[in-house]
Amino acid sequence: MEKLKKFYLLEAMRGSYCCSIEVVVLIVMGLVGNVISSTNININSKGTAVDQLGSNAQVTALFVFGDSLVDNGNNNFLNSMAKSNYYPYGIDSNLGSTGRFSNGNTFVDYLGGWLGIAAPPPFADPATSGAKILGGVNYASAAGGILDETGQHFGDRYSLSQQVVNFETTLSQLRTMMTGENLSRYLARSIAVLVFGSNDYINNYLLPTMYPSSFNYNPSQFANLLLSRYARQLVTLYTLGLRKIVVAGVGPLGCIPNQLATGQAPAGRCVDYVNQMLGAFNEGLLSLVKTLNNGTHPGAIFVYGNTYGAIGDILNNPERYGFRVVDRGCCGIGRNQGQVTCMPWSTPCANRNEYVFWDAFHPTQAVDAILAHRAYVGPPSDAYPINVQQLAMINN
């Protein structure tokens, strides 16, 4: 196993995809487990964070902002209907049902594994304080979006703007634990990952009976609205001290079981009009990253993650990655197992690593392992202008 891991890591550094999905999941799950068990945080006598991570850590901290694709338990503590802290969620995780919307680990769990850093704790957990926050914090919230009103029919959730406010709360705690100079260095060497946009479509724009956005904006105008709000918060995060920021594009939502279950797609195809409207957002987000990197934000590097392209590649070439089922959820009810998402104590499929989608909305951990690998070592077509490994190697 150790020889296999060393070989795979060498291949990863070369940017190649050497192995089957089974090998990817096996090795990355091992990395994630090792990181979680080996993280070590110390505070010196002056209250300054020292050696906050193990020697394998490539960054000082990982700060996660986003929606249910990367929520690791925040909604457990909110008055929300968007929760997954029940079986069979987490069926393939040693941690059980943590509130992750997956059969196991999420994209940021695997990305943290590559970076040598443990999954940061959820902000809403009262226990997330003191030394626990030194490796970063996860602010992501299921049903949350770029727009404050997105997902409001699910109840409480943290929108993008609220997550940035929550990050400021964390900063207030960190200021009591290290000097201003050390905090600036710590933040500059951290990585922030943002995963937003999906809910602004599936839990806002594509629900005309609940939200007026599709009447007020055409798809291009709506994308511009999202991008302007997103840009404002990204600049705020820069102003607060973050310098390495990864923003993920939106995947092909027209291919998720929830959208296939509408019956609007021909057999064997995705809901094309949904995918087409995402082009304006994803292209605009890439353009925004290029603008933010034009020298107006000294010391910062913003990275765009091509989620749409990576998932599209998996859906178009499932056998290459070891998948057999691309058009229905592993756990769900109704057409495409996507009309009703995974309910408590449902019986999921047995061959989960062969499914692209875990439930009506979310990928399996097997897919998330691939996405994290591509973000970490992929070419500019996967992560632009540099990948996460290269981002982590830059010393601020």
Short mmCIF file of C-alpha atoms in Angstrom, two decimals, residues 36 39-43 49 51-53 60-63 72 77 117-139 170 173-174 176-178 186:
data_model
loop_
_atom_site.label_atom_id
_atom_site.label_comp_id
_atom_site.label_asym_id
_atom_site.label_seq_id
_atom_site.Cartn_x
_atom_site.Cartn_y
_atom_site.Cartn_z
CA ILE A 36 -7.54 13.62 10.72
CA THR A 39 -3.29 16.88 13.19
CA ASN A 40 -1.51 18.56 16.08
CA ILE A 41 -2.14 22.09 17.30
CA ASN A 42 -0.19 23.86 20.02
CA ILE A 43 -0.36 27.29 21.64
CA ALA A 49 -0.28 29.64 17.39
CA ASP A 51 3.14 24.26 14.84
CA GLN A 52 -0.59 24.33 14.37
CA LEU A 53 -0.50 21.50 11.85
CA THR A 60 -1.72 26.91 7.66
CA ALA A 61 -5.50 26.55 7.48
CA LEU A 62 -8.42 25.69 5.21
CA PHE A 63 -11.46 27.96 5.25
CA ASN A 72 -19.94 19.23 6.98
CA PHE A 77 -27.29 23.38 14.41
CA ILE A 117 -4.83 19.25 6.63
CA ALA A 118 -7.79 17.89 8.57
CA ALA A 119 -11.36 18.75 7.68
CA PRO A 120 -12.08 22.03 9.49
CA PRO A 121 -14.92 21.95 12.04
CA PRO A 122 -18.34 23.47 11.29
CA PHE A 123 -18.71 27.08 12.44
CA ALA A 124 -22.17 26.52 13.95
CA ASP A 125 -20.95 23.82 16.33
CA PRO A 126 -20.60 25.44 19.78
CA ALA A 127 -17.45 23.38 20.28
CA THR A 128 -15.73 25.14 17.37
CA SER A 129 -13.53 27.54 19.31
CA GLY A 130 -10.06 27.90 20.77
CA ALA A 131 -7.38 25.65 19.32
CA LYS A 132 -9.94 23.88 17.15
CA ILE A 133 -10.19 26.85 14.78
CA LEU A 134 -6.47 27.10 14.05
CA GLY A 135 -6.65 24.62 11.18
CA GLY A 136 -9.53 26.54 9.65
CA VAL A 137 -13.31 26.57 9.86
CA ASN A 138 -16.10 25.34 7.60
CA TYR A 139 -18.91 27.90 7.13
CA THR A 170 -13.55 33.64 13.64
CA GLN A 173 -11.16 34.86 18.06
CA LEU A 174 -7.89 34.42 16.19
CA THR A 176 -6.81 36.85 20.76
CA MET A 177 -4.57 33.88 19.92
CA MET A 178 -1.77 35.48 17.88
CA TYR A 186 -1.26 32.85 8.87
#
